[in-house]
PDB file of C-alpha atoms in Angstrom:
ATOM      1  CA  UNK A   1       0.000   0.000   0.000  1.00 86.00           C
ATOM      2  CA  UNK A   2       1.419   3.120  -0.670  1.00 94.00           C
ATOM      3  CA  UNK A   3       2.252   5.619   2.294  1.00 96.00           C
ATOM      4  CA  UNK A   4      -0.189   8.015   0.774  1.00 97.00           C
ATOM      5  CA  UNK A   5      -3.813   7.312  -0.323  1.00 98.00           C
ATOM      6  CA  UNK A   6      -5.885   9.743  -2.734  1.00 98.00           C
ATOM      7  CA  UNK A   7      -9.426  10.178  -3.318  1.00 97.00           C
ATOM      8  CA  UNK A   8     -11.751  12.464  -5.015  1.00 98.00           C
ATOM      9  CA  UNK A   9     -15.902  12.433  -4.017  1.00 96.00           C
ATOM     10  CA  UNK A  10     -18.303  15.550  -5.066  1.00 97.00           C
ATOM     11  CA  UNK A  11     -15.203  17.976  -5.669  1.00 97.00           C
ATOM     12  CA  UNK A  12     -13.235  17.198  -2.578  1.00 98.00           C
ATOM     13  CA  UNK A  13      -9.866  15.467  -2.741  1.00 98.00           C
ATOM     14  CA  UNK A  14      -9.377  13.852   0.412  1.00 98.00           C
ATOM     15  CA  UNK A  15      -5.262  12.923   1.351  1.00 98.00           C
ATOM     16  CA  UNK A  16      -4.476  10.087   3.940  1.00 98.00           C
ATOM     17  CA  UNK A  17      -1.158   9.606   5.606  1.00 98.00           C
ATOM     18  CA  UNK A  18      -1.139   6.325   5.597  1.00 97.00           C
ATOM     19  CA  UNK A  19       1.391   4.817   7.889  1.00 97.00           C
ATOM     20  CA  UNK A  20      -0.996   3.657  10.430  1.00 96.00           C
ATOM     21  CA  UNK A  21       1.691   0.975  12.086  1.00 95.00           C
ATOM     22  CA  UNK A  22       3.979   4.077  12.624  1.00 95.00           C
ATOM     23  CA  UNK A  23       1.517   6.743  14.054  1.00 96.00           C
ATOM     24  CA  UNK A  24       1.367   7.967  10.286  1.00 97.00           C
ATOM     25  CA  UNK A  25       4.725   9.336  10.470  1.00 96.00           C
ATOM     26  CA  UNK A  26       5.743  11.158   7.256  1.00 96.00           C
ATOM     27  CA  UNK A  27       8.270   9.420   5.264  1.00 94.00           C
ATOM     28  CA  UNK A  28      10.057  10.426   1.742  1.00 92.00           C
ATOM     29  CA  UNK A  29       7.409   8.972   0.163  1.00 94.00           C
ATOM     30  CA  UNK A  30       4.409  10.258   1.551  1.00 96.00           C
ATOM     31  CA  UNK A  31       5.601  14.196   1.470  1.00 96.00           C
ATOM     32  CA  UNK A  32       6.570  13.213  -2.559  1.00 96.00           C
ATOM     33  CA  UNK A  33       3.379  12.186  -2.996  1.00 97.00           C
ATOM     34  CA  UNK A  34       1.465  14.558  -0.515  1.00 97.00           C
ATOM     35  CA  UNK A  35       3.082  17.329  -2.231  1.00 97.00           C
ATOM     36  CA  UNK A  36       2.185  16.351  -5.222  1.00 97.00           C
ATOM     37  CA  UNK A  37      -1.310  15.853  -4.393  1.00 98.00           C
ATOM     38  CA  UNK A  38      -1.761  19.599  -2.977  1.00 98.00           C
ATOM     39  CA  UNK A  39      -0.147  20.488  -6.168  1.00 98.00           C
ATOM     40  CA  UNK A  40      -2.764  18.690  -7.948  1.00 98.00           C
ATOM     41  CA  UNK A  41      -5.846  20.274  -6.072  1.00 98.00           C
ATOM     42  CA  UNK A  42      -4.479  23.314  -5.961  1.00 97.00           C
ATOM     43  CA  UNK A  43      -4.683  23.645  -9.562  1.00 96.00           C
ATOM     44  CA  UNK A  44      -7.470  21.718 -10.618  1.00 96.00           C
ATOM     45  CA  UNK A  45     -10.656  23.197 -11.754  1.00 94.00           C
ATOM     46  CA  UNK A  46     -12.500  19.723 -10.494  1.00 95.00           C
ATOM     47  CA  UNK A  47     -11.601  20.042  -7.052  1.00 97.00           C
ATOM     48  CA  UNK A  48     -13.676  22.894  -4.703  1.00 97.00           C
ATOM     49  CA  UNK A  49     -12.075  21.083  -0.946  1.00 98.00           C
ATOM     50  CA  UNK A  50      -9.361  18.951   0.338  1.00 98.00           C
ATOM     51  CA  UNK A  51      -9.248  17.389   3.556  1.00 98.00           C
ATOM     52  CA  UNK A  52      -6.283  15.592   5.159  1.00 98.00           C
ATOM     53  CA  UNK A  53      -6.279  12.523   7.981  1.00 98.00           C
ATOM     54  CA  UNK A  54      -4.386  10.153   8.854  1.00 98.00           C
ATOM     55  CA  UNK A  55      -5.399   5.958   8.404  1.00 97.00           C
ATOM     56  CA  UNK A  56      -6.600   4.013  11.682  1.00 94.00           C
ATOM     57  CA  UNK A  57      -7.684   5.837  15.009  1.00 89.00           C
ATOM     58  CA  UNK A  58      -4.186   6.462  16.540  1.00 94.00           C
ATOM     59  CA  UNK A  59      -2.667   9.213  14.917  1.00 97.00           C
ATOM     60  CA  UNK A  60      -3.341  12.165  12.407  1.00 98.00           C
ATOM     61  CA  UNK A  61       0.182  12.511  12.389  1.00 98.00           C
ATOM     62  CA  UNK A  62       3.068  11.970  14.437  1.00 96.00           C
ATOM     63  CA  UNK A  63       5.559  14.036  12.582  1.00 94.00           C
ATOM     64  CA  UNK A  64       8.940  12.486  11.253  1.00 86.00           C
ATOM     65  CA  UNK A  65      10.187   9.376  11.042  1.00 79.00           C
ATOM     66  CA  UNK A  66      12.459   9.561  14.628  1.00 68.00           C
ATOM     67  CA  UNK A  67      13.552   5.717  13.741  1.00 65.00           C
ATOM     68  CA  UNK A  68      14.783   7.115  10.234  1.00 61.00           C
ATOM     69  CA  UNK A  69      16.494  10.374  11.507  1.00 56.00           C
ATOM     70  CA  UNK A  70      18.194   7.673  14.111  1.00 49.00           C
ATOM     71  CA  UNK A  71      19.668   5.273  11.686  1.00 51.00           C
ATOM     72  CA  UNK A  72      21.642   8.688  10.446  1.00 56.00           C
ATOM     73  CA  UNK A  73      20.427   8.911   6.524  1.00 62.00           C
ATOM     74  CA  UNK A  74      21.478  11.837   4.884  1.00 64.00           C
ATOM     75  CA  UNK A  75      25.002  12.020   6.756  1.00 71.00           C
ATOM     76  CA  UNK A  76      27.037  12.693   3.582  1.00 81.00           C
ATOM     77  CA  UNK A  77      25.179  15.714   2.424  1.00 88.00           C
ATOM     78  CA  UNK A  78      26.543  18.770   3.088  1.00 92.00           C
ATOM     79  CA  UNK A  79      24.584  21.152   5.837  1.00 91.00           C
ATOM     80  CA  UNK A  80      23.445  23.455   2.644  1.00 93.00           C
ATOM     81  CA  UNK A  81      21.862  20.528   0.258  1.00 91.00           C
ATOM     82  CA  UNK A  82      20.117  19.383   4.006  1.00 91.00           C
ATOM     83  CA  UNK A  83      18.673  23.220   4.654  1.00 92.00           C
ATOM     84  CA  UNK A  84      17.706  23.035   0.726  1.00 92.00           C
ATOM     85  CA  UNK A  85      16.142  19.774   1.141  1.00 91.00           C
ATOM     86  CA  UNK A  86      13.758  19.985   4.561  1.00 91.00           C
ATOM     87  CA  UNK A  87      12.962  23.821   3.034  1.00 94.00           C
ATOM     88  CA  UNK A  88      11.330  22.475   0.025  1.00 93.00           C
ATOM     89  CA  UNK A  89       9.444  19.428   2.371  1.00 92.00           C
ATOM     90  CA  UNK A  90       7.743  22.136   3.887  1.00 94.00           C
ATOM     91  CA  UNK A  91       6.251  23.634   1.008  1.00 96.00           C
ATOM     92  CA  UNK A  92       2.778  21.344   1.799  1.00 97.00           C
ATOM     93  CA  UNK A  93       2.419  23.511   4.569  1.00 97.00           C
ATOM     94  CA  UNK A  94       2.173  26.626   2.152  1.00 96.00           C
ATOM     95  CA  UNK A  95       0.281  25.049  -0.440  1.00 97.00           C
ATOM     96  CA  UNK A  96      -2.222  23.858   2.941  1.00 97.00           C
ATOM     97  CA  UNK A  97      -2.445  27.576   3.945  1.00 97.00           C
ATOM     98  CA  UNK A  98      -2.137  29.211   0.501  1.00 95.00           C
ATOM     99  CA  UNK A  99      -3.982  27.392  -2.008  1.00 97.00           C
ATOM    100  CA  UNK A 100      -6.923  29.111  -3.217  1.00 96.00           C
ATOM    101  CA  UNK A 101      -9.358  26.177  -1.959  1.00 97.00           C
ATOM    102  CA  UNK A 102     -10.601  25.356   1.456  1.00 98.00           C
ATOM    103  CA  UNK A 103      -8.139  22.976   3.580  1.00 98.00           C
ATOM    104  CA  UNK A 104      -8.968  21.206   6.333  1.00 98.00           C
ATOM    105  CA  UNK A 105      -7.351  18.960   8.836  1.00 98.00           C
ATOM    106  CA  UNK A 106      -9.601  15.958  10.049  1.00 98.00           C
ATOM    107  CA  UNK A 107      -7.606  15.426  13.586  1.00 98.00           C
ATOM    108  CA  UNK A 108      -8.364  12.164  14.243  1.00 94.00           C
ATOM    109  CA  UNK A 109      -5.978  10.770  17.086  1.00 95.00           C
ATOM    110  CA  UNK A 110      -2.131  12.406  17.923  1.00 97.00           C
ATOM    111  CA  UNK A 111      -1.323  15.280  15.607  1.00 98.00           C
ATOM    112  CA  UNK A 112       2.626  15.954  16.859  1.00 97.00           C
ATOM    113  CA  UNK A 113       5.986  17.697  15.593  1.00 96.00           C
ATOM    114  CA  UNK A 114       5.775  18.295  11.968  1.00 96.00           C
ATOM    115  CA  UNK A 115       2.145  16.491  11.777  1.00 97.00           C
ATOM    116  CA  UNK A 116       0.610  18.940  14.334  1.00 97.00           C
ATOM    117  CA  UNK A 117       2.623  21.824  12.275  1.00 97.00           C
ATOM    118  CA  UNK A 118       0.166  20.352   9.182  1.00 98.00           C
ATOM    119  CA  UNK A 119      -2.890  20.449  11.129  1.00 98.00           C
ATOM    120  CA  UNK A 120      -2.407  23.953  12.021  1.00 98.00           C
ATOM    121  CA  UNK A 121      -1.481  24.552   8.169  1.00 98.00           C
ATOM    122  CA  UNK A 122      -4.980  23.993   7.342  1.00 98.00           C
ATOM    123  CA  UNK A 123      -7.549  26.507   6.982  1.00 98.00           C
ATOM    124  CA  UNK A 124      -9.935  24.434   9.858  1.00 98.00           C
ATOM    125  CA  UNK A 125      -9.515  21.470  11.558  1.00 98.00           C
ATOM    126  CA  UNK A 126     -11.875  19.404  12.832  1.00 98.00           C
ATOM    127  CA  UNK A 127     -10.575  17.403  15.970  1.00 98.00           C
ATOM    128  CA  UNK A 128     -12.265  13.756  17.123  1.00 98.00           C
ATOM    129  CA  UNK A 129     -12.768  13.929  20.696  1.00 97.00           C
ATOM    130  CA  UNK A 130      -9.582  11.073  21.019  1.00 96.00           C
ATOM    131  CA  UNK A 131      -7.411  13.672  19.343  1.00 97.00           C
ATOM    132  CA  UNK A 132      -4.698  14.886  21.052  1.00 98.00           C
ATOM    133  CA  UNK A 133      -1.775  17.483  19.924  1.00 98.00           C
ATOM    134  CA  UNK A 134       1.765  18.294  20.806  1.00 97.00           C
ATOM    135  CA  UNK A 135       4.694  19.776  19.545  1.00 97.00           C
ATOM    136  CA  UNK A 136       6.932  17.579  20.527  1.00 94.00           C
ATOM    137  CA  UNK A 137      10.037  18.996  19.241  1.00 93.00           C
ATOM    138  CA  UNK A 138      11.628  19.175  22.547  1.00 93.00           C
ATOM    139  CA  UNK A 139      11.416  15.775  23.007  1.00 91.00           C
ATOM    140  CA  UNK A 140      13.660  14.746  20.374  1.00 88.00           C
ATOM    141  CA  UNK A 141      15.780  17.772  20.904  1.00 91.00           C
ATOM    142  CA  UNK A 142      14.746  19.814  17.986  1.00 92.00           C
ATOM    143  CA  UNK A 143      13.429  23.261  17.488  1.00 91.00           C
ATOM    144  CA  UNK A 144      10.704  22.590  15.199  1.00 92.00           C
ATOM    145  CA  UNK A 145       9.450  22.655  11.399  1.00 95.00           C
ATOM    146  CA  UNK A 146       6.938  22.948   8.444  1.00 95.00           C
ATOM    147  CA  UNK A 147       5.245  26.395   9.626  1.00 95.00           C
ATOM    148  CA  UNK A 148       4.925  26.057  13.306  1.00 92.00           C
ATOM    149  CA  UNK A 149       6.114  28.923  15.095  1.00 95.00           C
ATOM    150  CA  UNK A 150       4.031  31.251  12.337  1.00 95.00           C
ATOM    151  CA  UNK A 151       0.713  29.113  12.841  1.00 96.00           C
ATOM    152  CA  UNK A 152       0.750  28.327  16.782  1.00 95.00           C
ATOM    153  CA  UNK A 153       1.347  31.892  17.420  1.00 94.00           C
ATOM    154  CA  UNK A 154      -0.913  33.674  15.190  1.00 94.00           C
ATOM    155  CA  UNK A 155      -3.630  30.835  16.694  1.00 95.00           C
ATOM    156  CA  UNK A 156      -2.812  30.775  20.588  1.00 96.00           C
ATOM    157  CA  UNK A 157      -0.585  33.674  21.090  1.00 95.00           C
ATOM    158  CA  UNK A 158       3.133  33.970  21.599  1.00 96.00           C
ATOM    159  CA  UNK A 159       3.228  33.110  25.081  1.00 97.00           C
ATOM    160  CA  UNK A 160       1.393  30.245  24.868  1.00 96.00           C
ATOM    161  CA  UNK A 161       2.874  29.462  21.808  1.00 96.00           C
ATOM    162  CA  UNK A 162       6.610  29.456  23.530  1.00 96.00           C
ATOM    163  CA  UNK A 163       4.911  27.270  26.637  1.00 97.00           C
ATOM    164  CA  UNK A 164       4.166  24.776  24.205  1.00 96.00           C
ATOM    165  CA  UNK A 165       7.847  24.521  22.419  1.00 96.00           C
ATOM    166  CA  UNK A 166       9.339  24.732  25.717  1.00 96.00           C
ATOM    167  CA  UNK A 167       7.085  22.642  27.611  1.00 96.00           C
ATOM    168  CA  UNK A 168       6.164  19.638  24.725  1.00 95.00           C
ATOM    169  CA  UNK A 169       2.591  20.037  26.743  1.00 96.00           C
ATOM    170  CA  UNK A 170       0.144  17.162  25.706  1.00 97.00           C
ATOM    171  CA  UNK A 171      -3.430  18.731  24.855  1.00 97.00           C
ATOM    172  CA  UNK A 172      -6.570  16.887  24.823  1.00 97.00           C
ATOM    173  CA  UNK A 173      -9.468  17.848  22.916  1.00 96.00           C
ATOM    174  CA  UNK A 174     -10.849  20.067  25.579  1.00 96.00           C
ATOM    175  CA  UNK A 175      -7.778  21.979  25.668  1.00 97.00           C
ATOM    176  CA  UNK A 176      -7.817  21.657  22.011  1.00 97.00           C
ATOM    177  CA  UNK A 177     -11.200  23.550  21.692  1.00 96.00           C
ATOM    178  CA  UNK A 178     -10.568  25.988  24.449  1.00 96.00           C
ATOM    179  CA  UNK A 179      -7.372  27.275  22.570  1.00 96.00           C
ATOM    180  CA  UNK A 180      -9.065  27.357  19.712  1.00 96.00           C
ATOM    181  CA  UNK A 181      -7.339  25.236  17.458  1.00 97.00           C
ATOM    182  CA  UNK A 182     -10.262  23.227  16.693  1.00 97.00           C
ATOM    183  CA  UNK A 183     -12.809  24.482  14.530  1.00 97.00           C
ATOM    184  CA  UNK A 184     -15.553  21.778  15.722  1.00 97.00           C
ATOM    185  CA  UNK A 185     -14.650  19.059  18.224  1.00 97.00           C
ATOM    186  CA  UNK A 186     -16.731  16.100  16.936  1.00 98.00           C
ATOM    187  CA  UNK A 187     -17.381  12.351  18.211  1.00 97.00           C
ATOM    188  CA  UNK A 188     -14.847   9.742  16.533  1.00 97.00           C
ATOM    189  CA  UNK A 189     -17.521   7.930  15.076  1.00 96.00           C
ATOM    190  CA  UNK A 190     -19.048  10.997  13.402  1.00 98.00           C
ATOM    191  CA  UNK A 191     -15.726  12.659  12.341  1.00 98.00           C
ATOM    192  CA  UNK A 192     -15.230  11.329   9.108  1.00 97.00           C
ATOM    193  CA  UNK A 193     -18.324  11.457   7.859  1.00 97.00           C
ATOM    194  CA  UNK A 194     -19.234  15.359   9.643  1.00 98.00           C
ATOM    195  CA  UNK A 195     -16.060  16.517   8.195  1.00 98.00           C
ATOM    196  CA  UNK A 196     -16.358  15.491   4.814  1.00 98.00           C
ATOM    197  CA  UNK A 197     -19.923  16.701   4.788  1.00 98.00           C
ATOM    198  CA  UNK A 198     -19.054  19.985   5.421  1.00 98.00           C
ATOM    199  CA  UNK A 199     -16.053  20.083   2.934  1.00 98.00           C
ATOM    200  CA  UNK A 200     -18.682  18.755   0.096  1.00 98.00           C
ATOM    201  CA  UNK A 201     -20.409  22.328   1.042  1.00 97.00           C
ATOM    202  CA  UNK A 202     -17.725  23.668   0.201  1.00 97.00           C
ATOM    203  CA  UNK A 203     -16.867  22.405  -2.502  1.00 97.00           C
ATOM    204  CA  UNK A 204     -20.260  22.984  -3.562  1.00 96.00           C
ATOM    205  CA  UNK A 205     -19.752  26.598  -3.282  1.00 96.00           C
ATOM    206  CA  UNK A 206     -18.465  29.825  -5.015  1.00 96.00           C
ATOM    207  CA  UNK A 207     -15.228  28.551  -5.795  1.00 96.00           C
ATOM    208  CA  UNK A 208     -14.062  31.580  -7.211  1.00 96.00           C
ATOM    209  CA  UNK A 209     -14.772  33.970  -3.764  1.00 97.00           C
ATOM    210  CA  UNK A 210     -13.224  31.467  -1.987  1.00 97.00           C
ATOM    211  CA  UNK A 211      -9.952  31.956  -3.822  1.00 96.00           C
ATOM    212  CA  UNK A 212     -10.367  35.733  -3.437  1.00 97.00           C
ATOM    213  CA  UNK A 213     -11.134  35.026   0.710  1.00 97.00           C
ATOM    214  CA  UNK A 214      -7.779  32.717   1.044  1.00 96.00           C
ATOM    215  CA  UNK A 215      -5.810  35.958  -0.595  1.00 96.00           C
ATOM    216  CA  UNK A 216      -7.780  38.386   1.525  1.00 97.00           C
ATOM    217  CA  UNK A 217      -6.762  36.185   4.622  1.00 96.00           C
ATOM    218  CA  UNK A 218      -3.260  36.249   3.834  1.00 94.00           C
ATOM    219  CA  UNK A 219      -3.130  40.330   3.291  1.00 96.00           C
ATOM    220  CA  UNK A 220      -4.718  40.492   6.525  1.00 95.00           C
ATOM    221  CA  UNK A 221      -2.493  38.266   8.820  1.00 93.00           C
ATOM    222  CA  UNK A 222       0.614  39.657   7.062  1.00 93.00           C
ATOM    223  CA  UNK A 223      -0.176  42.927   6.064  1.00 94.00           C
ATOM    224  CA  UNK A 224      -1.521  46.610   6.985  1.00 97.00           C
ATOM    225  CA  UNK A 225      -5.148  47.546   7.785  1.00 97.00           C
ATOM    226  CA  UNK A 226      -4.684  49.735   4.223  1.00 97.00           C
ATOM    227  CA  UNK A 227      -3.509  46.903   2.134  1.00 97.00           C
ATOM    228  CA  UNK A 228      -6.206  44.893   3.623  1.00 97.00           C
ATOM    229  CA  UNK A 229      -9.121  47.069   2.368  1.00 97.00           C
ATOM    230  CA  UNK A 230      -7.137  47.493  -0.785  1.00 96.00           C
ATOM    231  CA  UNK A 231      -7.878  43.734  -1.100  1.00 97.00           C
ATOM    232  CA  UNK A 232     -10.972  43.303  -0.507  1.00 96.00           C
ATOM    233  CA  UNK A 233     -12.322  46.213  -2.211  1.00 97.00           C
ATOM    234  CA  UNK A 234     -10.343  44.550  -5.421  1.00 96.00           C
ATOM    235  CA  UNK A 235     -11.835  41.671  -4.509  1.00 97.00           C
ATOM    236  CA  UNK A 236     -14.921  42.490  -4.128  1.00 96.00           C
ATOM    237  CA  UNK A 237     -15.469  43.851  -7.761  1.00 96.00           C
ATOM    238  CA  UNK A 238     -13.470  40.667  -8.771  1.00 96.00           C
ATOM    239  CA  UNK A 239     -16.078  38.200  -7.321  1.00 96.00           C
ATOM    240  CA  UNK A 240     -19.081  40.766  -7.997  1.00 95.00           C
ATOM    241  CA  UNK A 241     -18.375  40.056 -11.815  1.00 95.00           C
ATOM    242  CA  UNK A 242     -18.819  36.592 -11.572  1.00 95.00           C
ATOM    243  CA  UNK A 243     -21.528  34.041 -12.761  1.00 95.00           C
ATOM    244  CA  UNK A 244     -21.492  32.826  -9.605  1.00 95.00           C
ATOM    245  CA  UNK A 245     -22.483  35.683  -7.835  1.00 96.00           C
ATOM    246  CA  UNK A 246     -25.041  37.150 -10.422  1.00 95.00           C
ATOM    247  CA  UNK A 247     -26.186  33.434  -9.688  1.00 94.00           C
ATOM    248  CA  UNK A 248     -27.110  33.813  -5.811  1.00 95.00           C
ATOM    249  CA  UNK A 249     -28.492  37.230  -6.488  1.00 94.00           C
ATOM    250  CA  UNK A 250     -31.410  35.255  -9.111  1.00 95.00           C
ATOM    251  CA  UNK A 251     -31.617  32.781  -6.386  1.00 94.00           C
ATOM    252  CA  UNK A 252     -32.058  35.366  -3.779  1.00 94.00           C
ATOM    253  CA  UNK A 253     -34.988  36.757  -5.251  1.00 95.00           C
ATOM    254  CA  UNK A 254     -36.662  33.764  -6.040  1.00 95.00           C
ATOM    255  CA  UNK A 255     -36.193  32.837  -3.019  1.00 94.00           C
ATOM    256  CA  UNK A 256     -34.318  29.556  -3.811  1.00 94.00           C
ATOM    257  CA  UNK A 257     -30.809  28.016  -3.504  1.00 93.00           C
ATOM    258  CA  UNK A 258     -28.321  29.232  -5.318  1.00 94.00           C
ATOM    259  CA  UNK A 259     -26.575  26.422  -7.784  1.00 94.00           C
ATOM    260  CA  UNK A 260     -22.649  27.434  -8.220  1.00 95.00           C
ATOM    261  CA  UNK A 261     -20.838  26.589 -11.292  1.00 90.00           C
ATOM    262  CA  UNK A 262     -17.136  27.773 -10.121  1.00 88.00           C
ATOM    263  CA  UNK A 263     -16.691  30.975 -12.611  1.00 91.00           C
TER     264      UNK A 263
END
């Protein structure tokens, strides 16, 4: 089986680590072929959603392989071609964040290290009540990777965000939901098929604005108040002109649902 599985249902791609005898832990293979995947989605007209979880009830994701970095691969490369290499790994957590399609992380079980750091890439993530999530970093004696220092703090604060680097704290769900890093906390049995529900919506929607709201976000948590407006009021001519939107006006008046068709 490979260490990645791929599916596509009503416009959502769904992506599952699947490692389940190693907590999902991300090998070579499965960021090749996650990246890939985002790559895929994020520029494919037939997908409106993608969703990421990991296979079995453990573990989301529980970062890197610690029994690979152990055995010592990689010793012969120089420390430049090893920067070069982990820098362009991480680029699934900017496609996660940056794509102009909904993302969201179904946490089902342990999301740590570098698979918590994906979670928290996602636009929303929708946590099982099992779910539990750690950095973990300090553990293992490293400092951490794929986008977590810029998500934690932006989601929990920088205090809170340093407590959890320093401290490795384990969170449960209610922790999880009173931080704020889940979006919905949901019953295990129910998460799959809640989460992919909503992400069908989604899918289902005004494709179009929703690439216009994922650029919007990203003026706003990087930028000025000014530039953000300057967005928005861009984008909201952009998405004014579309079929979609002239679309939900009809429907609005006649007082029915709108049907989408993505342009």
């Amino acid at each position: 089986m490979p260490d990645l599985l791929k599916s596509v249902e009503d416009g959502v791609m769904k992506l599952t680590f699947n490692r389940p005898e190693a907590m999902n832990a991300l090998s070579r293979d499965m960021l090749t072929g996650f990246q890939d995947a985002l790559n895929e989605a994020a520029e494919s007209r037939d997908i409106g959603c993608v969703v990421v979880r990991g296979a079995g009830e453990k573990a989301f994701c529980a970062g890197g392989d610690v029994k690979s970095m152990a055995a010592g691969r990689d010793q012969n490369k120089t420390y430049e071609d090893k920067v070069h290499d982990i820098r362009i790994r991480m680029q699934v957590s900017e496609l996660l964040h940056e794509m102009g399609k909904p993302t969201i992380a179904m946490v089902n079980g342990v999301a740590a290290g570098a698979g918590l750091s994906i979670a928290l890439a996602a636009d929303m993530r929708f946590v099982g009540k099992s779910a539990r999530m750690t950095t973990a970093f300090a553990k293992v004696g490293f400092s951490g990777d794929f986008g977590s220092h810029y998500f934690l703090h932006k989601l929990v604060g920088t205090a809170k965000a340093r407590e959890f680097y320093f401290t490795a704290e384990i969170l449960n769900a209610e922790q999880i939901e009173k931080l704020g890093l889940a979006n919905r906390v949901i019953e295990d049995d129910k998460l799959d098929s809640e989460t992919m529900a909503f992400a069908k919506k989604l899918a289902a929607g005004p494709r179009v604005a929703w690439w216009h709201v994922k650029k919007n976000m990203k003026v706003a948590e990087e930028g000025t108040l000014a530039e953000a407006l300057d967005s928005e009021a861009a984008r909201m001519i952009r998405t004014g002109e579309t079929e979609d939107h002239k679309e939900a006006a009809r429907a609005f008046v006649e007082k029915r649902a709108p049907v989408f068709k993505g342009y």
